[in-house]
Coordinates of C-alpha atoms in Angstrom, one line a residue:
X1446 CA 23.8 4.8 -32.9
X1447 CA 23.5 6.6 -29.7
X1448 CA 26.4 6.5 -27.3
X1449 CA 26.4 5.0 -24.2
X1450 CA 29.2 7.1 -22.5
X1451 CA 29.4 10.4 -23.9
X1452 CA 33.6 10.0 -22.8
X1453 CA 33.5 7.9 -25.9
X1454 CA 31.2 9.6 -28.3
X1455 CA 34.5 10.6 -30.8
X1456 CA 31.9 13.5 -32.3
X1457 CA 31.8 15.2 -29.4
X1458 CA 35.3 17.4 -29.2
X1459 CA 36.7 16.7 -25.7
X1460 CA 39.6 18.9 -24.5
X1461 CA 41.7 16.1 -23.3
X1462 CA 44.6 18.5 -21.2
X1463 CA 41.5 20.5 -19.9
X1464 CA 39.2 17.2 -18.6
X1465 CA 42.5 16.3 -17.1
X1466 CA 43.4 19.4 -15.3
X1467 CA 39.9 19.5 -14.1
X1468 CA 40.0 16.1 -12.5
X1469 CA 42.9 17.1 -10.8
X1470 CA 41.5 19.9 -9.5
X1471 CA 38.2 18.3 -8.4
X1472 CA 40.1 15.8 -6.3
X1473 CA 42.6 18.4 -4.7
X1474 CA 39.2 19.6 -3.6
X1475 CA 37.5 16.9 -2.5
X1476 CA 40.2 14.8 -0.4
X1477 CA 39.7 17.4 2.8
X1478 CA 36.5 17.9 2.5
X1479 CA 35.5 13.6 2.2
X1480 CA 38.0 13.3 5.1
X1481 CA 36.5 16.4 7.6
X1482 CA 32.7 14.9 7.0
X1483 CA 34.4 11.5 7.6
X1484 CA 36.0 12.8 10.9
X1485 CA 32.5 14.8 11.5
X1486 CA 30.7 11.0 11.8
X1487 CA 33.2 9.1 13.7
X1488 CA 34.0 7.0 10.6
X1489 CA 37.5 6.0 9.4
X1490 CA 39.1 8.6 7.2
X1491 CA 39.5 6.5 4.3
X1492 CA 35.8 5.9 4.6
X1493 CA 35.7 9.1 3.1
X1494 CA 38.1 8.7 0.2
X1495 CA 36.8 5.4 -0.7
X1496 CA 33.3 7.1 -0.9
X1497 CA 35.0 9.5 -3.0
X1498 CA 36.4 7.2 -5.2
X1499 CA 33.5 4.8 -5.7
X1500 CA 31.0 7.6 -6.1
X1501 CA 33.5 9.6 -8.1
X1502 CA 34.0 6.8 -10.9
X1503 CA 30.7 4.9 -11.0
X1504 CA 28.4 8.1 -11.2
X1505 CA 31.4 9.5 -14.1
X1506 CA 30.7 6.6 -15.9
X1507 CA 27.2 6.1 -15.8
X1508 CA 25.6 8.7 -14.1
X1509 CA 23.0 11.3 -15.8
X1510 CA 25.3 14.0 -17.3
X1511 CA 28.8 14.5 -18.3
X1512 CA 30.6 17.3 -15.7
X1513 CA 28.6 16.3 -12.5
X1514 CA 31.3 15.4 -9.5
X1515 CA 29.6 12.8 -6.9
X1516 CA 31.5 12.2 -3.8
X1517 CA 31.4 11.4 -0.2
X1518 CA 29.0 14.2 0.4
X1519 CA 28.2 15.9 4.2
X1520 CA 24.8 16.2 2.7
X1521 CA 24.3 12.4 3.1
X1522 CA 26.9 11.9 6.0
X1523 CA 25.2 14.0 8.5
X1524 CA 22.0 11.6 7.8
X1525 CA 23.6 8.9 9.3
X1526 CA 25.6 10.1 12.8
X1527 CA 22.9 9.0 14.4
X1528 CA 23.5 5.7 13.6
X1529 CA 26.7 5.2 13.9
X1530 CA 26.9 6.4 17.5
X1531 CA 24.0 4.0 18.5
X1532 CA 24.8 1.0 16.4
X1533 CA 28.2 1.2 15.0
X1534 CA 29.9 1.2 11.4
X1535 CA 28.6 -2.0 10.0
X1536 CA 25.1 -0.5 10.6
X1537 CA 26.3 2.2 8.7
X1538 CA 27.5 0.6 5.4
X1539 CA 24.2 -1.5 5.8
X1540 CA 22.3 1.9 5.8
X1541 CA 24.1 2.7 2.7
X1542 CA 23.9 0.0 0.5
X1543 CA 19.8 -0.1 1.7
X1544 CA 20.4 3.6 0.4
X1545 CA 21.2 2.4 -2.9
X1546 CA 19.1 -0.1 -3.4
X1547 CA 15.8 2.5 -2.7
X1548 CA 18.0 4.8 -5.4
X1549 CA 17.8 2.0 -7.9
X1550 CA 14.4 1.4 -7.7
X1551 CA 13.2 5.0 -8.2
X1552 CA 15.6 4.7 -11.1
X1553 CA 13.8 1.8 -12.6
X1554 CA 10.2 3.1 -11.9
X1555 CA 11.3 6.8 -13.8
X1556 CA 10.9 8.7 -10.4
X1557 CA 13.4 10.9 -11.4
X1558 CA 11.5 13.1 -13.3
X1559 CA 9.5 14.7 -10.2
X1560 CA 12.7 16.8 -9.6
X1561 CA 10.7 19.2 -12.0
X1562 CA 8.2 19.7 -9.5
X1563 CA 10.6 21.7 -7.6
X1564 CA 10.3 25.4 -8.6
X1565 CA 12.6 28.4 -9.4
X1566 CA 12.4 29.8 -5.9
X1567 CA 13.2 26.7 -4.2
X1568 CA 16.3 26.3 -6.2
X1569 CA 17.6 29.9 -5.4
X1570 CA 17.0 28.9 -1.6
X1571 CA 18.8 25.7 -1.9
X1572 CA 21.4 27.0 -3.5
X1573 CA 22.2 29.9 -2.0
X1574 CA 22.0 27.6 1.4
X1575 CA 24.4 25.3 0.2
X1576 CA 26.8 28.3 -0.9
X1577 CA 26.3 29.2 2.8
X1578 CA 27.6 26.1 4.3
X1579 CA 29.9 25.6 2.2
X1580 CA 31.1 29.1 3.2
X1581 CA 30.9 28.8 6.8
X1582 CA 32.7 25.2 6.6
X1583 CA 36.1 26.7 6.1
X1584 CA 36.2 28.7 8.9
X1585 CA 36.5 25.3 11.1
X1586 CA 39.7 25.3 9.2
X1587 CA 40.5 28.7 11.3
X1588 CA 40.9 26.0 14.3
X1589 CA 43.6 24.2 15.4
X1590 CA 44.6 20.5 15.1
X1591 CA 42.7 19.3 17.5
X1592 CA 39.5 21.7 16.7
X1593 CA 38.9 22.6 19.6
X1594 CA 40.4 26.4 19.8
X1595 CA 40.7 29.4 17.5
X1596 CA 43.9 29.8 15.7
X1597 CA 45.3 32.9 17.1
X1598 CA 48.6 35.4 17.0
X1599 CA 50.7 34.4 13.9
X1600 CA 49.4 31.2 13.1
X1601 CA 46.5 33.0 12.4
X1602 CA 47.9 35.6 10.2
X1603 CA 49.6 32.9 7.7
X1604 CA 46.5 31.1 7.6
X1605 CA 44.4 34.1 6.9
X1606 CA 47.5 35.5 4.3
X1607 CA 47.9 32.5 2.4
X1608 CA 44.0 32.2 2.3
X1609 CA 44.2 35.6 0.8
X1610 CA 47.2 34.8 -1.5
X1611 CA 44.6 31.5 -2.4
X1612 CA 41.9 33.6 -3.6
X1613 CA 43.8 36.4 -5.2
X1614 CA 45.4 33.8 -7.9
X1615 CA 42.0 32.6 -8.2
X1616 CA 40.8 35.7 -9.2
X1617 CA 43.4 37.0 -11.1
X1618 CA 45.3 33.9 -13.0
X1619 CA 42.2 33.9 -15.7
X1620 CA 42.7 37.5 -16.7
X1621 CA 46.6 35.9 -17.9
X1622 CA 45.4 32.7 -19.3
X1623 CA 42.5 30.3 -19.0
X1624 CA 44.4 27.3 -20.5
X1625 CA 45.3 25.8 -17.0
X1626 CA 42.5 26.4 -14.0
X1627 CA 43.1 28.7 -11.7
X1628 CA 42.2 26.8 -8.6
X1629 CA 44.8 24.3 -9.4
X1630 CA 47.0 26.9 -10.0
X1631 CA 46.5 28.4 -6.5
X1632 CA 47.0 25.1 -4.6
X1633 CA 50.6 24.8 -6.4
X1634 CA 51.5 28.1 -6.2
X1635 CA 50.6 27.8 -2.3
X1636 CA 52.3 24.7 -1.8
X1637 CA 55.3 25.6 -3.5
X1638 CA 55.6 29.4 -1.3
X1639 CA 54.8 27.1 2.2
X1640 CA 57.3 24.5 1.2
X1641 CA 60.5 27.0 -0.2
X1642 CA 59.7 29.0 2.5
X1643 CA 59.1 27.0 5.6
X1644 CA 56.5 27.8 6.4
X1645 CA 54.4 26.4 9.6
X1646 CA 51.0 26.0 8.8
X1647 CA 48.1 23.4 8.6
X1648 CA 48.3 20.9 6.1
X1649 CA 46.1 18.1 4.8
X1650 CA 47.6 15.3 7.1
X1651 CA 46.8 17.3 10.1
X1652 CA 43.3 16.4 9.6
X1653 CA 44.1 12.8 9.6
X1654 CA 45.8 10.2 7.1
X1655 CA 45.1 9.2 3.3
X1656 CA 47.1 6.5 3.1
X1657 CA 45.6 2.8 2.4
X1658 CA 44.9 -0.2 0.1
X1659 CA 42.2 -0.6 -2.2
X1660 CA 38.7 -0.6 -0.8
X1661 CA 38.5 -3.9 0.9
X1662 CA 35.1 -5.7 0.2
X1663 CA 33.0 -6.3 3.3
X1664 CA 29.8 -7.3 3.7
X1665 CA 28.5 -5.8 6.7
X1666 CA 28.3 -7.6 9.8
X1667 CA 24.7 -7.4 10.7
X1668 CA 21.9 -9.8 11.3
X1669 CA 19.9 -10.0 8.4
X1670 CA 16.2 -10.1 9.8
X1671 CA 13.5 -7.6 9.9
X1672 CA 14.4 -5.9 13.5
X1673 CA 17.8 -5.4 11.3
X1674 CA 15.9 -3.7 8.3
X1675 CA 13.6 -1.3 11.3
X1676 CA 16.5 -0.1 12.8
X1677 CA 18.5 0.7 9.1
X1678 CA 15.1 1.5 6.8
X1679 CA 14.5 4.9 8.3
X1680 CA 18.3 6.4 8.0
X1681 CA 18.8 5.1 4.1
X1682 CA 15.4 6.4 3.5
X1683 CA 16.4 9.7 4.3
X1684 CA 19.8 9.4 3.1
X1685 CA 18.2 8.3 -0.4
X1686 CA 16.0 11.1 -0.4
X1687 CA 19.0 13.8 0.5
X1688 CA 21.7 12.0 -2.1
X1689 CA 18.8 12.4 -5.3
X1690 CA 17.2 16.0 -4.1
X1691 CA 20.9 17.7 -4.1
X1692 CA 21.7 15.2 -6.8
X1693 CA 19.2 15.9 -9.0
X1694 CA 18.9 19.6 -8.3
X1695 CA 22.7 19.7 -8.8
X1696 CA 22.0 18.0 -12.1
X1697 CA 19.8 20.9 -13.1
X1698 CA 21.7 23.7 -12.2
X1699 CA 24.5 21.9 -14.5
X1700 CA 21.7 21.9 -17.3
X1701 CA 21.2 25.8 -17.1
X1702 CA 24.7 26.2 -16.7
X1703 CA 25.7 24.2 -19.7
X1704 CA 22.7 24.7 -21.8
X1705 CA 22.3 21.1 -22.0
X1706 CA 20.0 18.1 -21.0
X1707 CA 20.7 15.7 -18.4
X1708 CA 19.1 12.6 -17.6
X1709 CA 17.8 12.4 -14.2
X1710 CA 16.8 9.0 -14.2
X1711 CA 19.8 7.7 -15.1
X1712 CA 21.7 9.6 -12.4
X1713 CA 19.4 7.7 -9.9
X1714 CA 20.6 4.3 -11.3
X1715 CA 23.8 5.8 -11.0
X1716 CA 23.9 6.9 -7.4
X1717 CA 22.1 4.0 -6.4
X1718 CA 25.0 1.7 -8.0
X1719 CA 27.7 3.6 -6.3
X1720 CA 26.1 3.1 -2.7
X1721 CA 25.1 -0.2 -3.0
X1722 CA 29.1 -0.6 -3.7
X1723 CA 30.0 1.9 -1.2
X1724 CA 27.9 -0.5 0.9
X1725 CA 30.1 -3.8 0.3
X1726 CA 33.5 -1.2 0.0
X1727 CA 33.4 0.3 3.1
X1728 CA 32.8 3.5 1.9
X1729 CA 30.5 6.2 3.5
X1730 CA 28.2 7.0 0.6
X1731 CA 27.6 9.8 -1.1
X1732 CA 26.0 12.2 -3.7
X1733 CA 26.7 14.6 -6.3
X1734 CA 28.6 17.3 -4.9
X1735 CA 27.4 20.9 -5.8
X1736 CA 31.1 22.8 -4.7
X1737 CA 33.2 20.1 -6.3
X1738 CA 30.8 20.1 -10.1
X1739 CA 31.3 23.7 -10.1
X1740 CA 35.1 23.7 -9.6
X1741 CA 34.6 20.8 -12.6
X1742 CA 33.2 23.1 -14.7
X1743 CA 35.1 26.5 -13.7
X1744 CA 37.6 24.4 -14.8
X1745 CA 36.3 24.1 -18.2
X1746 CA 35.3 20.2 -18.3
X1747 CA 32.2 19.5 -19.8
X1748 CA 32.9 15.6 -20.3
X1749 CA 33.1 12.5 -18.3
X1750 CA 37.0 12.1 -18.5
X1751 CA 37.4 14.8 -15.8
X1752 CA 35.3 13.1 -13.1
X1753 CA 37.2 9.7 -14.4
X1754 CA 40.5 11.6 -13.6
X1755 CA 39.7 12.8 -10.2
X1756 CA 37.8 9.7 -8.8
X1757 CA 41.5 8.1 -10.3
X1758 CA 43.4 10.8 -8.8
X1759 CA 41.6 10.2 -5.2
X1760 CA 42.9 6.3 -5.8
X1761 CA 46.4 7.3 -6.4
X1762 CA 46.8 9.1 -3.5
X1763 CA 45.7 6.4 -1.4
X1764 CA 48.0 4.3 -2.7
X1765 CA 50.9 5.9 -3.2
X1766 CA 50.8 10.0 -2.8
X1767 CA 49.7 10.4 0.3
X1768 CA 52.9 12.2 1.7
X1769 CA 53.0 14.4 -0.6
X1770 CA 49.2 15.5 -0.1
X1771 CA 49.3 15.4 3.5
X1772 CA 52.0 18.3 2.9
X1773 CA 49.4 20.4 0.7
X1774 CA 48.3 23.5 3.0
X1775 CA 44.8 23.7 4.1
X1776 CA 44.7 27.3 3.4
X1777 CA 45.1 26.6 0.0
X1778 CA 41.9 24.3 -0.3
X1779 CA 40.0 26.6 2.0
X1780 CA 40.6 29.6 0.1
X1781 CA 39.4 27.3 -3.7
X1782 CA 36.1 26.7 -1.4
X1783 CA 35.4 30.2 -0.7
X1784 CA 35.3 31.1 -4.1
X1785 CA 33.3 28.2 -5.1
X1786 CA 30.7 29.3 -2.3
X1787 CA 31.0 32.6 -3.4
X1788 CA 30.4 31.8 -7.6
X1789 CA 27.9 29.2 -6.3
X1790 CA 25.8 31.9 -4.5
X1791 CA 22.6 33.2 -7.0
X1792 CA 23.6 36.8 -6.4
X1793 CA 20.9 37.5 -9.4
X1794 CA 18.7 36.6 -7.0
X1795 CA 19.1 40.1 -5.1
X1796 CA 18.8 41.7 -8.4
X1797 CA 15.1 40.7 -9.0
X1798 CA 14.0 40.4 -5.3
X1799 CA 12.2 43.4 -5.9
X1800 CA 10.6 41.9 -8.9
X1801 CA 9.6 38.4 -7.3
X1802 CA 5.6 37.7 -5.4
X1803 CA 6.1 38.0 -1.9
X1804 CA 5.3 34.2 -1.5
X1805 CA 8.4 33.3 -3.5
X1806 CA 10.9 35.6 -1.8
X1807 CA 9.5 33.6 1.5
X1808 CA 9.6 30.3 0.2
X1809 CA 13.9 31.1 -1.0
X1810 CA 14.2 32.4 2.5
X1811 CA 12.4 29.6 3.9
X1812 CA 14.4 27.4 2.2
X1813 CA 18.3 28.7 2.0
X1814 CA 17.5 29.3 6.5
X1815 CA 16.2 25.6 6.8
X1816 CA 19.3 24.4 4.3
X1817 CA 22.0 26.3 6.8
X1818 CA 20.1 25.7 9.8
X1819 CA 19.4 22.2 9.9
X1820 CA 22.0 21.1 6.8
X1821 CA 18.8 19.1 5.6
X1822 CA 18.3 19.6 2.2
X1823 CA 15.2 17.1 1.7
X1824 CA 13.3 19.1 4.7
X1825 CA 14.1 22.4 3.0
X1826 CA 13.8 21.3 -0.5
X1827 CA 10.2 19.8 0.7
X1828 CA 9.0 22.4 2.9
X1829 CA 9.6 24.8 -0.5
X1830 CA 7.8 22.4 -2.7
X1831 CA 4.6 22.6 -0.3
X1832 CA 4.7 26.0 0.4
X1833 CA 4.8 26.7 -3.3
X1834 CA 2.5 24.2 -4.2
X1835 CA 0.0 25.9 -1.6
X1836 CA 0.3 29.1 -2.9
X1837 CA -0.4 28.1 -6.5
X1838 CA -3.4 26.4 -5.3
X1839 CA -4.4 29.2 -3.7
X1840 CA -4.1 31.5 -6.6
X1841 CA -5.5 29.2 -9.0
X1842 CA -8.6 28.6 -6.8
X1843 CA -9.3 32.4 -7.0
X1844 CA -9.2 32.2 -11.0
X1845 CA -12.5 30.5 -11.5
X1846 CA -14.9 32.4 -13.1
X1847 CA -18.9 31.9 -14.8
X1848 CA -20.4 33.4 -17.4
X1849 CA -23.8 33.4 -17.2
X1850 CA -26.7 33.7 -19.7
X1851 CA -30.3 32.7 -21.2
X1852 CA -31.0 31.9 -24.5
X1853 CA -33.6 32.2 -26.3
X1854 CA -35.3 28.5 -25.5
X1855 CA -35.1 30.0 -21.8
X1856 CA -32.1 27.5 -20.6
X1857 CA -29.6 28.6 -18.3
X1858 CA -25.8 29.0 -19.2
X1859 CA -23.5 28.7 -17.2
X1860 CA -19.9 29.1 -18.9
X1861 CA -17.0 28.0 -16.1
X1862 CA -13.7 29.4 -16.8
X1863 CA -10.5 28.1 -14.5
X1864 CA -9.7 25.0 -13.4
X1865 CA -12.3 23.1 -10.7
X1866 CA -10.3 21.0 -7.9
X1867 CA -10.2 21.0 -4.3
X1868 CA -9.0 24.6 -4.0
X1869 CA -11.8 26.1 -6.0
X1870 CA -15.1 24.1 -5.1
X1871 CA -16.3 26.5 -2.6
X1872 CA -16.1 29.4 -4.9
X1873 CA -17.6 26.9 -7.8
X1874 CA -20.5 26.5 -5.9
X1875 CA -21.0 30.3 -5.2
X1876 CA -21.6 31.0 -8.4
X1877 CA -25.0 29.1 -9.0
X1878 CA -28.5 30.7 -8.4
X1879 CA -29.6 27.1 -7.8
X1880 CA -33.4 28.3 -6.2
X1881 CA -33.9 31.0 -8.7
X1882 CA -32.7 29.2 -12.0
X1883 CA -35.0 27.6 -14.8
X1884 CA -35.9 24.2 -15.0
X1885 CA -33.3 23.5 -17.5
X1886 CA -29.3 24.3 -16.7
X1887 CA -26.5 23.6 -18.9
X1888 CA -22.8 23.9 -17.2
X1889 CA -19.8 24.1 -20.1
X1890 CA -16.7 22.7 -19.2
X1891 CA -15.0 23.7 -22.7
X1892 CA -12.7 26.7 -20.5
X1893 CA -12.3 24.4 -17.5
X1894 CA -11.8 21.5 -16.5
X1895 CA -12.6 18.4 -14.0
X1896 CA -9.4 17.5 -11.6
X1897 CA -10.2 15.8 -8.6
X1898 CA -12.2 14.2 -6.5
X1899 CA -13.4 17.3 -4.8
X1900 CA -14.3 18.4 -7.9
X1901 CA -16.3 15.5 -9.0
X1902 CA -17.9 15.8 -5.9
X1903 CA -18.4 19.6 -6.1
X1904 CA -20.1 18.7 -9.7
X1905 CA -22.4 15.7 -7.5
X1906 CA -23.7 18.2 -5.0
X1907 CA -24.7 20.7 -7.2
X1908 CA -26.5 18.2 -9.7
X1909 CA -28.5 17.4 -6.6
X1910 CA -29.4 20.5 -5.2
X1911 CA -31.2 20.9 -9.0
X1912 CA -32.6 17.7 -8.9
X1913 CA -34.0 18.5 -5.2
X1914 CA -36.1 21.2 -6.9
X1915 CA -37.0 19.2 -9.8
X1916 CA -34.4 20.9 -12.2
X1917 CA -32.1 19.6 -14.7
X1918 CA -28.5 20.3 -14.8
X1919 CA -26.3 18.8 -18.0
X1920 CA -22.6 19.2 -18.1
X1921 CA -21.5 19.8 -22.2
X1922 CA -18.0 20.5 -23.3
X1923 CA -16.1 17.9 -21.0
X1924 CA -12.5 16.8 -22.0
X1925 CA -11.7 13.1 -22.3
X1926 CA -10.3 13.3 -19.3
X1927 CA -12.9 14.7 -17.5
X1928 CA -15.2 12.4 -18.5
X1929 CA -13.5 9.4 -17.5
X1930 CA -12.8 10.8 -14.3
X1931 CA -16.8 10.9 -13.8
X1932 CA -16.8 7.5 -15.3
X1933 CA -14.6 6.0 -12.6
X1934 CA -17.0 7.8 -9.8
X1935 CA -20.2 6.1 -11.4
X1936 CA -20.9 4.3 -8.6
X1937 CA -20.9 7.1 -6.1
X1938 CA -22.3 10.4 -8.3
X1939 CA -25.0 10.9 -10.9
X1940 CA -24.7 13.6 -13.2
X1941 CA -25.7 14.2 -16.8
X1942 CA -23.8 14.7 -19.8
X1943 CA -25.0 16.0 -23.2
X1944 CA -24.2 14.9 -25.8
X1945 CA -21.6 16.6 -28.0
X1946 CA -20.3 15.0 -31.2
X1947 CA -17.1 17.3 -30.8
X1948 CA -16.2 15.4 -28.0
X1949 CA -17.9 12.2 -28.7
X1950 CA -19.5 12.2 -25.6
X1951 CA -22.7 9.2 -25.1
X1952 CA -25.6 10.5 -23.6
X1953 CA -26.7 9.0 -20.1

C-alpha cells in the first residue's frame, strides 16, 4: 500500500539527526524574515510566526513533496497591504482564508497541473528574480532599529564583519564535515563570538518581539454579505494566484533538484488548508518559500520530518525561547540569506545565454526585471507564459507547408504538413490555386492537423471558394480529433470528407 506521508513510509531511509538539523535551521531562517514581512504590512509580529507555523506544519504534512518549506511568505504578504491600510486586519485574515478556499478548489478540480505550461525561460527569470530580492532584502538589515537611517562608523563595520565571518563558515565548514549544516553552524558560531565577546550589534528582538500563546482562533470580524466578498474577492484572488505560481514553481525546482516527482495538486490542497487556518488563526498566510526549501535541502533533508521540526521549532520559540532568539544577531541570519540568494541564482543560465533564441533570453529578462521590480510573481510569471506562448505560435504558424501534385485521374493533391490554427490560416490559405485548380481537389490532413476554430473556419472558406466555381474539395486523412472538431461546427460549415477505412471516417 502506498503511503500517505512519506515521514512514515519506514522503506524510505530518513536521516533522522540530519531532518532535524535541517528543521532547525529552516526556522532560524525563517523567524526574521516572517516577522520583517509582518512589520512590512502593518500586521502583528506574531502574525508572522503563526503563518509560519501553520503553513510550516500543514503543508509538511500534507503538502505535494517531502523537503518543500511553506511559510509566511512576502510573496503573498505584499498582496494584501492594500488591504490592510484601507480596511484593517480582520479584512485581512478574511482575504486569507477566501485565499484558501480558491486554493482548495483548484486542488479539487486538478488545476495544478497547468504549472507545466510555464517554460524553461520563465523559470530562469523567476528564479533568478527571486534570488535578487532575496538579495537585496538583507541590505534593510544594514539600517538601524528604527529603519530609517544607514548604519554607519563601527556599527557598521561589526555588521558587515560578522556578515563576513557568517558567510565564510558557510562556505568553508563543508570542506571539514557535512554531518551538521553549515548555516546552522554559522548562526551558533556568530551568536556564541557576539555573546563571549560583547558585542553591540542588531539582534532578532530589535526587529520586534516573538513571544506569545498559541494561535488564538478568531473568526474574523466582518459582515458576511456580498459588498464583504467585493471588497475581499479581488486581494485573495491574487494572493491565491501568487501562493501556487511560487508554490508550484518552487515545487519544480525541488523536482530537478532532487530528481524526484512531486505532486502539485496535492500541494494546492495543501496550501489551501493552511490559509483557510491561517484565516481562523490569525495568521498572515503564506506559501512555499523558495530561500527557506533551499536551506532545507542544503541541509541535506529530503523528508517531511524537517519541515515538521522547523514549523515545531517556530512554536517553541513562541512559547518559551523567545529570549534567547531575540539575542540571535541579525548579521548571522543575513549573511545564511546571501548565500541562499547567491546558490539560488541559475548562474548556468549565463553559461548558455549565448546558446538560447533571442525570444527566450527576453522573456528571462522580462521576467527576473518584472519579479524585482514589482515583487509580483503571478504578473511576471504570466507575462512569460504569454510572451512565450506568442512566440511559439508564431514559429509554428511559419511551419506549415503543401505538397502539391496531380495524379494520373487528373485530381489535385494537396499534402498539408504543420499544424493548422489561428496562427497559420493566412498562410494555409496562400497555398491554394483555388481559380486555376481542377474540378476535383483532395486536401490530406495525415501530416497536420485541425486545432481550432480558426482553423475549422480556414477549412470552411476555402471549401467555398471551390464550391463558388463549381469545384470539389474533399478533406482525407483526418485524425479523430479532427473530425469531431468539424462534427461539433456542423451547423455552421460544410465540408466534405472522404472516406478512409484507416480512419474510419463516414462519408457525407
Amino acid at each position: 500500500m502506498t503511503p500517505i506521508l512519506r515521514l512514515f513510509d519506514f522503506s524510505q531511509k530518513v536521516n533522522y539527526r540530519t531532518e532535524i538539523l535541517a528543521g532547525l535551521t529552516v526556522a532560524m531562517t525563517m523567524i526574521p524574515e516572517s516577522l520583517s514581512f509582518a512589520i512590512l504590512a502593518g500586521f502583528n509580529p506574531l502574525t508572522g510566526l503563526y503563518a509560519a507555523f501553520i503553513m510550516g506544519l500543514v503543508t509538511a504534512i500534507l503538502g505535494g513533496r517531502p523537503g518543500l518549506v511553506s511559510g509566511g511568505a512576502g510573496a503573498t504578504v505584499v498582496t494584501l497591504i492594500a488591504l490592510m491600510k484601507s480596511n484593517g486586519v480582520d479584512y485581512v485574515f478574511a482575504a486569507v482564508a477566501l485565499a484558501g478556499i480558491i486554493q482548495l478548489l483548484i486542488g479539487v478540480l486538478k488545476l495544478g497541473k497547468f504549472i507545466r505550461l510555464v517554460p524553461q525561460p520563465v523559470m530562469y527569470g523567476f528564479v533568478n528574480g527571486l534570488a535578487v530580492i532575496i538579495f537585496m532584502s538583507q541590505l534593510n538589515q544594514f539600517k538601524t532599529a528604527a529603519g530609517d537611517a544607514w548604519l554607519g562608523g563601527m556599527p557598521l563595520y561589526v555588521m558587515m564583519g560578522l556578515v563576513a565571518l557568517t558567510i565564510a563558515i558557510v562556505i568553508f565548514f563543508p570542506k571539514i564535515t557535512k554531518a551538521i549544516p553549515s548555516s546552522l553552524v554559522a548562526i551558533a558560531v556568530v551568536f556564541a563570538v557576539v555573546e563571549l565577546f560583547g558585542i553591540s550589534t542588531k539582534t532578532v528582538s530589535d526587529i520586534a518581539s516573538v513571544a506569545g500563546g498559541f494561535p488564538p482562533f478568531h473568526i474574523p470580524s466582518v459582515p458576511f454579505n456580498l459588498e464583504t466578498l467585493q471588497i475581499i474577492f479581488p486581494y485573495a484572488l491574487v494572493m491565491a494566484c501568487v501562493g501556487l505560481t511560487e508554490g508550484l514553481l518552487t515545487l519544480n525546482l525541488v523536482d530537478e533538484i532532487t530528481a524526484t516527482k512531486g505532486n502539485s495538486n496535492r500541494e494546492c490542497l495543501a496550501q489551501g488548508t493552511a490559509n483557510l487556518l491561517n484565516g481562523f488563526f490569525s495568521g498572515m498566510g503564506g506559501c512555499p518559500m523558495i530561500a527557506q526549501t533551499f536551506v532545507n535541502l542544503s541541509a541535506g533533508a529530503r523528508a517531511r520530518l524537517s519541515g515538521i521540526i522547523a514549523a515545531l521549532t517556530i512554536l517553541a520559540i513562541i512559547l518559551f525561547g523567545a529570549p534567547l532568539i531575540g539575542r540571535v544577531p541579525m548579521a548571522a541570519l543575513v549573511g545564511v540569506m546571501m548565500m541562499v540568494a547567491i546558490g539560488t541564482f541559475e548562474w548556468a543560465s549565463f553559461r548558455i545565454i549565448n546558446k538560447m533564441p533571442k525570444a527566450d533570453i527576453i522573456v528571462g529578462i522580462l521576467v527576473a526585471a518584472i519579479t524585482v521590480w514589482l515583487h509580483n510573481l503571478a504578473l511576471a510569471v504570466l507575462i512569460g507564459v504569454i510572451i512565450a506562448a506568442l512566440v511559439f505560435a508564431w514559429e509554428s504558424a511559419k511551419r506549415i507547408r503543401a505538397k502539391k501534385y496531380i495524379d494520373e485521374e487528373g485530381i489535385k493533391h494537396y499534402e498539408i504538413y504543420g499544424p493548422l490554427f489561428f496562427g497559420s490560416t493566412v498562410t494555409f490559405a496562400e497555398k491554394f490555386d483555388v481559380a486555376n485548380d481542377p474540378e476535383f481537389v483532395i486536401i490530406d490532413f495525415k501530416d497536420s492537423r485541425i486545432s481550432d476554430m480558426s482553423a475549422i473556419d480556414a477549412v470552411h472558406k476555402l471549401s467555398r471558394r471551390y464550391a463558388e466555381l463549381g469545384k470539389t474539395v474533399r478533406l482525407k486523412h483526418l485524425s479523430a480529433d479532427c473530425r469531431r472538431l468539424l462534427s461539433n461546427a456542423a451547423g455552421v460549415i460544410e465540408v466534405d470528407i472522404m472516406d478512409d477505412p484507416e480512419y474510419r471516417v463516414t462519408e457525407k
